[in-house]
PDB file of C-alpha atoms in Angstrom:
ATOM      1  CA  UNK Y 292      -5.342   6.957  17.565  1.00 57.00           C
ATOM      2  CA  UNK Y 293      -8.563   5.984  19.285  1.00 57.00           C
ATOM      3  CA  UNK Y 294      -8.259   3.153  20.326  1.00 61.00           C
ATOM      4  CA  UNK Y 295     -12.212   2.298  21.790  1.00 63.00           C
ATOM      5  CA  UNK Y 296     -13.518   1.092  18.487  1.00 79.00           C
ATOM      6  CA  UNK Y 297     -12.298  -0.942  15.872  1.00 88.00           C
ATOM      7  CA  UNK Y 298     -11.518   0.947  12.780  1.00 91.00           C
ATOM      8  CA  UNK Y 299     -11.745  -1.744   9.614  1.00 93.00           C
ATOM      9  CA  UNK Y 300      -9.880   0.515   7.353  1.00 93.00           C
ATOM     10  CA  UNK Y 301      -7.179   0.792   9.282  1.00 95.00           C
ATOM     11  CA  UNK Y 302      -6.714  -2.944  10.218  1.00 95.00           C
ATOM     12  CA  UNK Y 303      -7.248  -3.861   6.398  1.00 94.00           C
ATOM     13  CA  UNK Y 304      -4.199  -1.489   5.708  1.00 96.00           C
ATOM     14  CA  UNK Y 305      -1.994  -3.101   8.138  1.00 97.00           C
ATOM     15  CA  UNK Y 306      -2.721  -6.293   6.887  1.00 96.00           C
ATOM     16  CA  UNK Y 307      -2.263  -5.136   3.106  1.00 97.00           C
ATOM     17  CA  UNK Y 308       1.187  -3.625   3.652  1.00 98.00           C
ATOM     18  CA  UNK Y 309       2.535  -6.867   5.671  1.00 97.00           C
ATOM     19  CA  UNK Y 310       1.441  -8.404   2.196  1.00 97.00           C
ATOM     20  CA  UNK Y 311       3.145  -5.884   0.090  1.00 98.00           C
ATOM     21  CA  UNK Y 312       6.825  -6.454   2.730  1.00 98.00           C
ATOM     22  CA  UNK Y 313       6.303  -9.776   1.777  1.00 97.00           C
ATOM     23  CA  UNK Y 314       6.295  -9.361  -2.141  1.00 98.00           C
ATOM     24  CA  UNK Y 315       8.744  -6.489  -1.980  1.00 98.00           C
ATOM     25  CA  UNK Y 316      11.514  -9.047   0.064  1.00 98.00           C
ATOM     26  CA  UNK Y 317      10.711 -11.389  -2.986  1.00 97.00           C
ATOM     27  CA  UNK Y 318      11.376  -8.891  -5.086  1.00 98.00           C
ATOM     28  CA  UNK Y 319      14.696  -8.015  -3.268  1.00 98.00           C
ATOM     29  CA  UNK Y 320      15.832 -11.399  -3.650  1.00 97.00           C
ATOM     30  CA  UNK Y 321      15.879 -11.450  -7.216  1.00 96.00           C
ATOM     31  CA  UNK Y 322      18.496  -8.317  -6.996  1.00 96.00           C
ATOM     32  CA  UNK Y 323      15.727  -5.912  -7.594  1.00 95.00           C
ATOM     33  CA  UNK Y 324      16.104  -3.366  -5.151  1.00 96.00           C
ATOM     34  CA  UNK Y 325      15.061  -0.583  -6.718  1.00 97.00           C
ATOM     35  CA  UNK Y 326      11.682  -1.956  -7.950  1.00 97.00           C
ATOM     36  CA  UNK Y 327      11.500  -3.639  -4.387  1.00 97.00           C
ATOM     37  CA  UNK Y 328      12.285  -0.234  -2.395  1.00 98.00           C
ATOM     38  CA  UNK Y 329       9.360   1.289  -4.583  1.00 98.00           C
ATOM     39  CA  UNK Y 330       7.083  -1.129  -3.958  1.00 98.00           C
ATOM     40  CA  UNK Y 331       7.899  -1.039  -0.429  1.00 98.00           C
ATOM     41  CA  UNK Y 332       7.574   2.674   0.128  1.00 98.00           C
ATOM     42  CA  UNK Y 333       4.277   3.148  -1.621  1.00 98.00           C
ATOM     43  CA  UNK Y 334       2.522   0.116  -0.636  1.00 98.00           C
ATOM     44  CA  UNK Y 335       2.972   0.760   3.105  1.00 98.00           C
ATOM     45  CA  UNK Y 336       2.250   4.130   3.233  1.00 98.00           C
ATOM     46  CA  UNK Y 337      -1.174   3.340   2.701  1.00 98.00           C
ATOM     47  CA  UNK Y 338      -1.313   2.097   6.070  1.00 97.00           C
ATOM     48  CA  UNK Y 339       1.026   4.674   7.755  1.00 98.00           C
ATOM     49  CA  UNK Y 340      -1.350   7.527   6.223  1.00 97.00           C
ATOM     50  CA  UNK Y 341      -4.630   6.205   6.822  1.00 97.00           C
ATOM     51  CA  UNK Y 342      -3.092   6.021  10.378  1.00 96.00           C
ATOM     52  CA  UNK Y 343      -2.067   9.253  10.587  1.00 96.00           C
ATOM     53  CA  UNK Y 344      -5.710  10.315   9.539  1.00 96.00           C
ATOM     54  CA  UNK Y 345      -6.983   9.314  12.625  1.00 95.00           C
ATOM     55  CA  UNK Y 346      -5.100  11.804  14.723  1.00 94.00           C
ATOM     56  CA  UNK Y 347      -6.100  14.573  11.901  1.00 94.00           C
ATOM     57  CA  UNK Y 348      -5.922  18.071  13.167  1.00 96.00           C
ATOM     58  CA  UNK Y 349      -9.161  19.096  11.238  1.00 97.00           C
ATOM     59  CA  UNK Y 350     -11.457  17.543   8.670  1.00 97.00           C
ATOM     60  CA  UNK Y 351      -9.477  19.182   5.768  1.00 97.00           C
ATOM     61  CA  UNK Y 352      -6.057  17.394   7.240  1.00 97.00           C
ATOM     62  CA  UNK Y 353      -7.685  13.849   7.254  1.00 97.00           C
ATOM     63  CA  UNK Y 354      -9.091  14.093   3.949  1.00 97.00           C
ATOM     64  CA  UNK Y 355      -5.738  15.119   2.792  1.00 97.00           C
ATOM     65  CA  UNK Y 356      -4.222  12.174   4.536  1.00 97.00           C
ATOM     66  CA  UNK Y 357      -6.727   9.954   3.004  1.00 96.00           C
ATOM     67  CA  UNK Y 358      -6.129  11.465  -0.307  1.00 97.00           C
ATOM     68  CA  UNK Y 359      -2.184  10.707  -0.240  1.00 97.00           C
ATOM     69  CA  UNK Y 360      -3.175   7.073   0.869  1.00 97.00           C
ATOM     70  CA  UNK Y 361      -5.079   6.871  -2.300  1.00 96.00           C
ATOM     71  CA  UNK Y 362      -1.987   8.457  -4.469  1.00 97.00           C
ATOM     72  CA  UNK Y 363      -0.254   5.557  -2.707  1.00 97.00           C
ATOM     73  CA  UNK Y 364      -2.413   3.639  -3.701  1.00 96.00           C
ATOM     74  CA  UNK Y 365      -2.363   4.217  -7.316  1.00 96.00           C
ATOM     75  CA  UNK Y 366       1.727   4.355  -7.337  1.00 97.00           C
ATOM     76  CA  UNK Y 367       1.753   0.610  -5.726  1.00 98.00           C
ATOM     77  CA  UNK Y 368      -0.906  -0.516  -8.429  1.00 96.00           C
ATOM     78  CA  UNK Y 369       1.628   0.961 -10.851  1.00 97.00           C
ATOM     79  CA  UNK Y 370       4.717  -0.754  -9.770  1.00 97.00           C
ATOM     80  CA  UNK Y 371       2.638  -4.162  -9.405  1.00 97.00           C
ATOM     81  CA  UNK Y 372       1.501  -3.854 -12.649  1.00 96.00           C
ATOM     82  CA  UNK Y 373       5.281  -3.319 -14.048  1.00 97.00           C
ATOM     83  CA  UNK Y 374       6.288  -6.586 -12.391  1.00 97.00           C
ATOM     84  CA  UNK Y 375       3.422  -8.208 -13.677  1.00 96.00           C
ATOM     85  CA  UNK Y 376       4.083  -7.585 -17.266  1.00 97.00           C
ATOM     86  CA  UNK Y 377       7.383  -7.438 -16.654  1.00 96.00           C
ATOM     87  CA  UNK Y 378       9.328 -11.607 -17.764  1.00 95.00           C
ATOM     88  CA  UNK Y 379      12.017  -9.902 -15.211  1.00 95.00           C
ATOM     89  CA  UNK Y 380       9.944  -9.899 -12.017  1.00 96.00           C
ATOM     90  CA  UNK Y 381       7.885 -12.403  -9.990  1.00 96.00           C
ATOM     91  CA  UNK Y 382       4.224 -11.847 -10.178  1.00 95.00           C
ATOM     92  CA  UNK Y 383       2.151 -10.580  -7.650  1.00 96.00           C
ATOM     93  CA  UNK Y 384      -0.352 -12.362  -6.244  1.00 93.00           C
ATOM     94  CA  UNK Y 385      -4.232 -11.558  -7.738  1.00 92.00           C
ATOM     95  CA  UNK Y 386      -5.230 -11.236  -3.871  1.00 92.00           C
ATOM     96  CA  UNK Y 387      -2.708  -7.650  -3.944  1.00 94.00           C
ATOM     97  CA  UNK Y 388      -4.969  -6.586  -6.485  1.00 91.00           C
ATOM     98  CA  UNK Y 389      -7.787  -7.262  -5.507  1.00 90.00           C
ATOM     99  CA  UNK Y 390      -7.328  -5.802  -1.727  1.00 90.00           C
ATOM    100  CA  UNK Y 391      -6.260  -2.615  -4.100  1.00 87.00           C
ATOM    101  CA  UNK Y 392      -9.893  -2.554  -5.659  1.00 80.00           C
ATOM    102  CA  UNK Y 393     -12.311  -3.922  -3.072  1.00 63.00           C
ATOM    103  CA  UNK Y 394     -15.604  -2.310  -2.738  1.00 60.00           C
ATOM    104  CA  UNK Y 395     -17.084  -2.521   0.648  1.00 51.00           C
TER     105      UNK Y 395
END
């Protein structure tokens, strides 16, 4: 990854999935690991894909990694939705969905 400018998208992912750890090991401690393990997975491959984009062998390959960083996105929107509705979950904070939707 270049590393001679910084890249906002990139940071903001990193920072979104240590939020996402966080609510998935709250998760976990309620004995939900298979919501938590979900919410895990998709939530921080945002970041990992977004990364990967930067290394992108061709145009086509990084808008294809940025597209499965958006599926990700969607899935993780799912699950957090689930738990919010859910009585069986803790809810996630507004500032996860919100970091999901921001406009820039």
């Amino acid at each position: 990854m270049r590393n001679d400018k910084k890249n906002v998208i990139v940071d903001l992912t990193f920072e979104f999935a240590l939020k996402i750890i966080a609510y998935s090991e709250l998760v976990r401690s309620t004995n939900r690991f298979e919501m938590a393990s979900q919410i895990f997975r998709s939530g921080t491959s945002i970041g990992a894909n977004t990364r990967e984009a930067q290394n992108a062998e061709s145009k086509r390959d990084f808008i294809h990694k940025f597209k499965i960083a958006a599926k990700e996105a969607n899935e993780v929107e799912y699950w957090l939705k689930l738990c919010k509705a859910s009585e069986f979950y803790p809810n996630p904070s507004e500032e996860i969905f919100k970091e999901l939707t921001v406009d820039y």
